[in-house]
Tab-separated table of C-alpha atoms in Angstrom:
chain	number	residue	atom	x	y	z
J	109	MET	CA	8.318	-8.472	-15.703
J	110	GLU	CA	10.149	-10.389	-12.999
J	111	LEU	CA	8.623	-10.094	-9.542
J	112	GLN	CA	10.579	-7.751	-7.272
J	113	TRP	CA	9.587	-9.008	-3.830
J	114	PRO	CA	11.640	-6.446	-1.854
J	115	LEU	CA	9.752	-3.648	-3.612
J	116	ILE	CA	6.436	-5.465	-3.274
J	117	ILE	CA	6.957	-5.673	0.488
J	118	PHE	CA	8.248	-2.099	0.618
J	119	THR	CA	5.224	-0.534	-1.064
J	120	ALA	CA	2.758	-2.655	0.904
J	121	CYS	CA	4.428	-1.782	4.218
J	122	MET	CA	4.535	1.921	3.397
J	123	ALA	CA	0.788	1.922	2.765
J	124	TRP	CA	0.206	-0.097	5.952
J	125	SER	CA	2.334	2.159	8.157
J	126	ALA	CA	0.826	5.325	6.691
J	127	GLY	CA	-2.698	4.007	7.109
J	128	LEU	CA	-2.135	3.144	10.759
J	129	LEU	CA	-0.635	6.543	11.567
J	130	ALA	CA	-3.540	8.269	9.826
J	131	SER	CA	-6.064	6.118	11.713
J	132	GLN	CA	-4.623	6.889	15.120
J	133	SER	CA	-4.315	10.555	14.141
J	134	ILE	CA	-8.042	10.638	13.394
J	135	ALA	CA	-8.698	9.009	16.754
J	136	ALA	CA	-6.451	11.549	18.473
J	137	PHE	CA	-8.216	14.408	16.695
J	138	ALA	CA	-11.498	13.093	18.102
J	139	GLY	CA	-9.951	12.871	21.555
J	140	ARG	CA	-10.373	9.103	21.763
J	141	GLY	CA	-8.296	5.944	21.860
J	142	SER	CA	-5.623	7.204	24.255
J	143	LYS	CA	-4.806	3.678	25.483
J	144	ALA	CA	-4.026	2.466	21.993
J	145	GLN	CA	-1.928	5.432	20.862
J	146	VAL	CA	1.507	4.271	22.020
J	147	PRO	CA	1.094	0.626	20.862
J	148	ALA	CA	-0.281	1.844	17.542
J	149	LEU	CA	2.578	4.303	17.122
J	150	ALA	CA	5.154	1.614	17.890
J	151	THR	CA	3.490	-0.756	15.412
J	152	SER	CA	3.378	1.890	12.686
J	153	PHE	CA	7.070	2.685	13.196
J	154	ALA	CA	8.010	-1.009	13.171
J	155	ILE	CA	6.159	-1.572	9.892
J	156	LEU	CA	7.889	1.490	8.436
J	157	VAL	CA	11.286	0.065	9.412
J	158	VAL	CA	10.464	-3.349	7.929
J	159	GLY	CA	9.520	-1.725	4.651
J	160	GLY	CA	12.626	0.462	4.672
J	161	VAL	CA	14.908	-2.522	5.277
J	162	ALA	CA	13.176	-4.596	2.601
J	163	VAL	CA	13.927	-2.080	-0.129
J	164	PHE	CA	17.689	-2.501	0.364
J	165	PHE	CA	17.445	-6.172	-0.646
J	166	HIS	CA	16.396	-4.987	-4.096
J	167	LEU	CA	19.867	-3.543	-4.701
J	168	HIS	CA	23.033	-5.489	-5.441
J	169	HIS	CA	25.056	-2.500	-4.262
J	170	TRP	CA	22.817	-0.900	-1.639
J	171	GLU	CA	25.385	1.760	-0.807
J	172	ARG	CA	24.812	3.334	-4.225
J	173	ILE	CA	21.311	4.348	-3.182
J	174	PHE	CA	22.884	7.418	-1.599
J	175	ASN	CA	23.947	8.656	-5.047
J	176	GLY	CA	20.326	9.414	-5.852
J	177	PHE	CA	19.616	11.477	-2.758
J	178	GLY	CA	21.247	14.568	-4.261
J	179	HIS	CA	18.546	14.954	-6.917
J	180	ILE	CA	15.216	16.321	-5.713
J	181	THR	CA	13.405	14.932	-8.756
J	182	SER	CA	14.548	11.402	-7.948
J	183	GLY	CA	11.790	9.126	-6.734
J	184	ILE	CA	14.123	7.720	-4.083
J	185	THR	CA	14.771	11.220	-2.741
J	186	GLN	CA	11.080	12.073	-2.627
J	187	GLU	CA	10.315	8.820	-0.808
J	188	LEU	CA	13.088	9.514	1.703
J	189	ILE	CA	11.779	13.025	2.375
J	190	ALA	CA	8.266	11.677	2.972
J	191	ILE	CA	9.591	8.957	5.295
J	192	VAL	CA	11.690	11.440	7.296
J	193	LEU	CA	8.699	13.768	7.672
J	194	MET	CA	6.588	10.854	8.840
J	195	VAL	CA	9.194	9.830	11.430
J	196	LEU	CA	9.353	13.422	12.719
J	197	VAL	CA	5.570	13.523	13.110
J	198	MET	CA	5.724	10.181	14.923
J	199	LEU	CA	8.343	11.588	17.305
J	200	VAL	CA	6.235	14.644	18.144
J	201	PHE	CA	3.202	12.385	18.446
J	202	PHE	CA	5.036	10.155	20.935
J	203	ILE	CA	6.338	13.063	23.021
J	204	GLN	CA	2.888	14.599	23.380
J	205	VAL	CA	1.261	11.278	24.270
J	206	ARG	CA	3.873	10.533	26.915
J	207	ARG	CA	3.687	14.001	28.441
J	208	SER	CA	-0.025	14.656	28.545
J	209	GLY	CA	-1.715	11.500	27.273
J	210	ALA	CA	-3.249	13.474	24.407
J	211	VAL	CA	-2.189	14.831	21.029
J	212	SER	CA	-2.848	18.330	19.750
J	213	ARG	CA	-5.161	18.655	16.784
J	214	ALA	CA	-2.397	20.240	14.717
J	215	VAL	CA	-0.176	17.176	15.147
J	216	ALA	CA	-3.137	14.886	14.434
J	217	VAL	CA	-3.808	16.713	11.173
J	218	ALA	CA	-0.089	16.562	10.324
J	219	GLY	CA	-0.205	12.801	10.859
J	220	VAL	CA	-2.954	12.409	8.275
J	221	VAL	CA	-1.290	14.763	5.787
J	222	VAL	CA	2.149	13.132	5.954
J	223	SER	CA	0.546	9.693	5.587
J	224	VAL	CA	-1.168	10.744	2.368
J	225	VAL	CA	2.057	12.343	1.098
J	226	LEU	CA	4.032	9.147	1.743
J	227	CYS	CA	1.555	6.980	-0.174
J	228	ILE	CA	1.548	9.349	-3.149
J	229	ALA	CA	5.349	9.744	-3.151
J	230	VAL	CA	5.936	5.997	-3.129
J	231	ALA	CA	3.331	5.303	-5.811
J	232	HIS	CA	4.523	8.179	-8.019
J	233	SER	CA	7.950	6.543	-8.374
J	234	TYR	CA	6.315	3.747	-10.370
J	235	MET	CA	4.356	5.962	-12.766
J	236	LEU	CA	6.697	5.434	-15.712
J	237	ALA	CA	5.694	6.264	-19.277
J	238	SER	CA	7.781	3.311	-20.464
J	239	ARG	CA	5.497	0.950	-18.477
J	240	PRO	CA	1.976	1.688	-19.811
J	241	VAL	CA	0.127	-0.372	-17.186
J	242	TRP	CA	1.955	1.428	-14.385
J	243	ASP	CA	1.538	4.942	-15.749
J	244	SER	CA	-1.877	5.654	-14.241
J	245	VAL	CA	-3.154	7.968	-11.522
J	246	LEU	CA	-5.172	5.008	-10.274
J	247	TRP	CA	-2.006	3.436	-8.852
J	248	PRO	CA	-1.522	6.198	-6.209
J	249	LEU	CA	-5.218	5.834	-5.440
J	250	CYS	CA	-4.637	2.092	-4.929
J	251	MET	CA	-1.852	2.887	-2.457
J	252	LEU	CA	-4.212	5.194	-0.578
J	253	GLY	CA	-6.907	2.529	-0.737
J	254	ASN	CA	-4.552	-0.031	0.807
J	255	ALA	CA	-3.787	2.454	3.581
J	256	CYS	CA	-7.506	3.043	4.141
J	257	VAL	CA	-8.174	-0.633	4.832
J	258	LEU	CA	-4.941	-1.687	6.572
J	259	GLY	CA	-4.777	1.301	8.911
J	260	PRO	CA	-8.261	1.184	10.471
J	261	ALA	CA	-8.194	-2.624	10.689
J	262	THR	CA	-4.861	-2.600	12.522
J	263	TYR	CA	-6.016	0.164	14.832
J	264	ALA	CA	-9.201	-1.781	15.559
J	265	PHE	CA	-7.134	-4.819	16.515
J	266	ILE	CA	-4.848	-2.768	18.770
J	267	SER	CA	-7.812	-0.994	20.387
J	268	GLY	CA	-9.477	-4.324	21.058
J	269	ALA	CA	-6.272	-5.768	22.489
J	270	CYS	CA	-5.814	-2.747	24.791
J	271	ALA	CA	-9.408	-2.840	26.014
J	272	ARG	CA	-10.305	-4.251	29.415
J	273	ASP	CA	-13.657	-5.812	30.190
J	274	GLY	CA	-15.182	-4.501	26.992
J	275	GLU	CA	-14.329	-0.893	27.840
J	276	GLY	CA	-12.573	-0.346	24.529
J	277	GLU	CA	-15.430	-1.837	22.549
J	278	GLU	CA	-17.891	0.744	23.822
J	279	ASP	CA	-15.406	3.563	23.368
J	280	ALA	CA	-14.798	2.515	19.774
J	281	GLU	CA	-18.469	2.985	18.936
J	282	SER	CA	-18.787	6.379	20.628
J	283	PRO	CA	-20.276	9.208	18.528
J	284	LYS	CA	-16.822	10.760	18.121
J	285	LEU	CA	-15.066	7.609	16.952
J	286	ARG	CA	-17.095	4.916	15.248
J	287	LEU	CA	-14.311	2.457	14.612
J	288	GLY	CA	-16.555	-0.097	12.937
J	289	MET	CA	-17.815	2.436	10.429
J	290	THR	CA	-14.248	3.634	9.791
J	291	MET	CA	-13.194	0.066	8.991
J	292	LEU	CA	-16.157	-0.392	6.683
J	293	VAL	CA	-15.591	2.876	4.820
J	294	GLY	CA	-11.857	2.183	4.497
J	295	ALA	CA	-12.472	-1.304	3.106
J	296	GLY	CA	-15.005	0.161	0.676
J	297	ILE	CA	-12.566	2.813	-0.557
J	298	ASN	CA	-9.899	0.160	-1.071
J	299	ALA	CA	-12.334	-2.031	-3.020
J	300	VAL	CA	-13.388	0.803	-5.335
J	301	CYS	CA	-9.826	1.995	-6.026
J	302	THR	CA	-8.473	-1.512	-6.599
J	303	LEU	CA	-11.293	-2.589	-8.911
J	304	ALA	CA	-10.920	0.620	-10.905
J	305	TYR	CA	-7.217	-0.051	-11.374
J	306	LEU	CA	-7.798	-3.673	-12.366
J	307	VAL	CA	-10.258	-2.542	-15.040
J	308	SER	CA	-7.761	0.098	-16.189
J	309	MET	CA	-5.045	-2.554	-16.546
J	310	ALA	CA	-7.380	-4.791	-18.533
J	311	CYS	CA	-8.104	-1.902	-20.924
J	312	SER	CA	-4.489	-0.765	-21.389
J	313	SER	CA	-3.624	-2.750	-24.542
J	314	GLY	CA	-3.882	0.364	-26.703
J	315	ARG	CA	-0.947	1.970	-24.885
J	316	PHE	CA	1.573	-0.508	-26.311
J	317	PHE	CA	3.460	-0.340	-29.598
J	318	ASP	CA	4.665	-3.269	-31.692
J	319	VAL	CA	8.329	-3.102	-32.610
J	320	GLY	CA	9.811	-6.077	-34.422
J	321	TYR	CA	9.537	-8.242	-37.480
J	322	SER	CA	7.210	-11.050	-38.400
J	323	PHE	CA	10.245	-13.314	-38.670
J	324	ASP	CA	13.252	-13.393	-36.383
J	325	PRO	CA	16.215	-15.283	-37.904
J	326	VAL	CA	17.521	-16.050	-34.419
J	327	LEU	CA	14.155	-17.244	-33.032
J	328	PRO	CA	12.183	-18.313	-36.120
J	329	ASN	CA	9.492	-20.123	-34.130
J	330	LYS	CA	8.801	-17.345	-31.615
J	331	ALA	CA	5.579	-15.480	-32.306
J	332	LEU	CA	5.009	-11.781	-31.768
J	333	PRO	CA	3.480	-10.976	-28.368
J	334	ASP	CA	-0.292	-10.818	-28.149
J	335	VAL	CA	-1.175	-7.580	-26.386
J	336	SER	CA	-4.755	-8.589	-25.610
J	337	SER	CA	-3.635	-11.720	-23.766
J	338	LEU	CA	-0.874	-9.800	-22.011
J	339	VAL	CA	-3.332	-7.513	-20.197
J	340	ALA	CA	-6.099	-10.094	-19.709
J	341	VAL	CA	-6.204	-9.541	-15.955
J	342	PHE	CA	-9.595	-11.181	-15.428
J	343	THR	CA	-9.415	-14.032	-17.945
J	344	GLY	CA	-5.759	-14.753	-18.723
J	345	SER	CA	-2.916	-16.243	-16.717
J	346	GLU	CA	-3.512	-13.672	-13.974
J	347	ALA	CA	-7.174	-14.645	-13.513
J	348	VAL	CA	-6.724	-16.884	-10.467
J	349	ILE	CA	-4.599	-14.459	-8.485
J	350	THR	CA	-6.882	-11.575	-9.520
J	351	TRP	CA	-10.189	-13.198	-8.591
J	352	VAL	CA	-9.038	-15.171	-5.551
J	353	GLY	CA	-6.073	-13.255	-4.159
J	354	VAL	CA	-7.033	-9.666	-4.922
J	355	ILE	CA	-10.833	-9.604	-5.099
J	356	LEU	CA	-12.013	-12.451	-2.848
J	357	VAL	CA	-9.323	-12.262	-0.157
J	358	GLY	CA	-8.090	-8.687	-0.479
J	359	LEU	CA	-11.378	-6.866	-1.063
J	360	LEU	CA	-14.402	-8.915	-0.003
J	361	ALA	CA	-12.934	-10.491	3.150
J	362	PRO	CA	-12.020	-7.141	4.807
J	363	LEU	CA	-15.454	-5.796	3.906
J	364	ALA	CA	-17.084	-8.789	5.567
J	365	CYS	CA	-14.895	-8.439	8.677
J	366	ALA	CA	-15.709	-4.749	8.969
J	367	ALA	CA	-19.436	-5.393	8.539
J	368	LEU	CA	-19.406	-8.065	11.236
J	369	ALA	CA	-17.528	-5.802	13.629
J	370	ARG	CA	-19.862	-2.908	12.890
J	371	ALA	CA	-22.884	-5.115	13.609
J	372	GLY	CA	-21.348	-6.315	16.868
J	373	LYS	CA	-21.166	-9.937	15.725
J	374	VAL	CA	-17.388	-10.139	16.128
J	375	SER	CA	-15.030	-8.302	18.469
J	376	TYR	CA	-12.786	-5.616	17.036
J	377	ARG	CA	-9.723	-7.606	18.023
J	378	VAL	CA	-10.769	-10.626	15.963
J	379	ALA	CA	-12.267	-8.680	13.077
J	380	GLY	CA	-9.293	-6.329	12.934
J	381	ALA	CA	-6.744	-9.157	12.865
J	382	ALA	CA	-8.646	-11.055	10.164
J	383	ALA	CA	-9.129	-7.918	8.062
J	384	VAL	CA	-5.438	-6.979	8.311
J	385	LEU	CA	-4.304	-10.442	7.253
J	386	ALA	CA	-6.718	-10.580	4.314
J	387	ALA	CA	-6.022	-7.008	3.184
J	388	PHE	CA	-2.248	-7.481	3.327
J	389	VAL	CA	-2.428	-10.709	1.313
J	390	GLY	CA	-4.646	-8.911	-1.192
J	391	ALA	CA	-2.190	-6.014	-1.406
J	392	LEU	CA	0.660	-8.428	-2.133
J	393	CYS	CA	-1.394	-10.208	-4.795
J	394	LEU	CA	-2.252	-6.888	-6.429
J	395	ARG	CA	1.436	-6.073	-6.643
J	396	VAL	CA	2.172	-9.477	-8.164
J	397	VAL	CA	-0.287	-8.648	-10.953
J	398	PHE	CA	1.233	-5.164	-11.120
J	399	TYR	CA	4.719	-6.542	-11.798
J	400	ASP	CA	3.554	-9.300	-14.119
J	401	LEU	CA	2.011	-6.620	-16.344
J	402	GLY	CA	4.961	-4.248	-16.040
J	403	THR	CA	5.971	-4.758	-19.662
J	404	THR	CA	7.792	-2.112	-21.682
J	405	MET	CA	5.689	-0.025	-24.047
J	406	PHE	CA	7.638	-1.386	-27.013
J	407	LEU	CA	6.600	-5.008	-27.438
J	408	LEU	CA	9.567	-6.984	-28.723
J	409	PHE	CA	9.932	-10.666	-29.483
């Protein structure tokens, strides 16, 4: 299937924004990270806007997107509802931070919940029975995995940037908020979910059906598609982007950054920035593989 870059950027940004809001909500619940709350909130909102704008470039007639908002079962409508709820939580979050410098635990919990809902809503729109590789519960888990690595890494970078004279570094490793461990766990969750989905894609050949003839009078030299080579994620034409882009850069690099930050070898600002860059590149590469394998269930000539 042809790569849809506006949608690739949209889904990656939604996971990134949701992960950052959830990360700062966890910090707020623990009563920590007050200096980083406003910058983190602004960054999360900016990423959300970038993703929202990107999706309009997918449409030749963007104004027609409003025709789908009247149907609650429409994926576009469900995504819009989740985005609006997330913006409302952000607004309440901002008001409380500006007024008292702290966020109530109820709002912090709401921030985590709405972040999870957004990831699931966005991913669910792509679970189409007509696209066997896409129709898997592991895809929403991949979205959540991306949020788990991008959010904590971005929050670690912002916390490090807001720190003065190492004050933020010590606060990040307090018993209530171990930022290094959060980064490490998030990167681990992302690695497990992504690898599981890659294996699922590689084993999805049985979901396709052959429809066609052994001889096409229009294209007599065109062979029938080979399903096994189509889904060869680890050994076929997708091997390089899978092993290098997704696994090496997107999974192992953030894990290494988180481990170094946790051990105190690298500052959270440096480790967070490196982990965000690697994880985002990996998320884009995963979506490239996702679209390349987005073939209809009926294999034609």
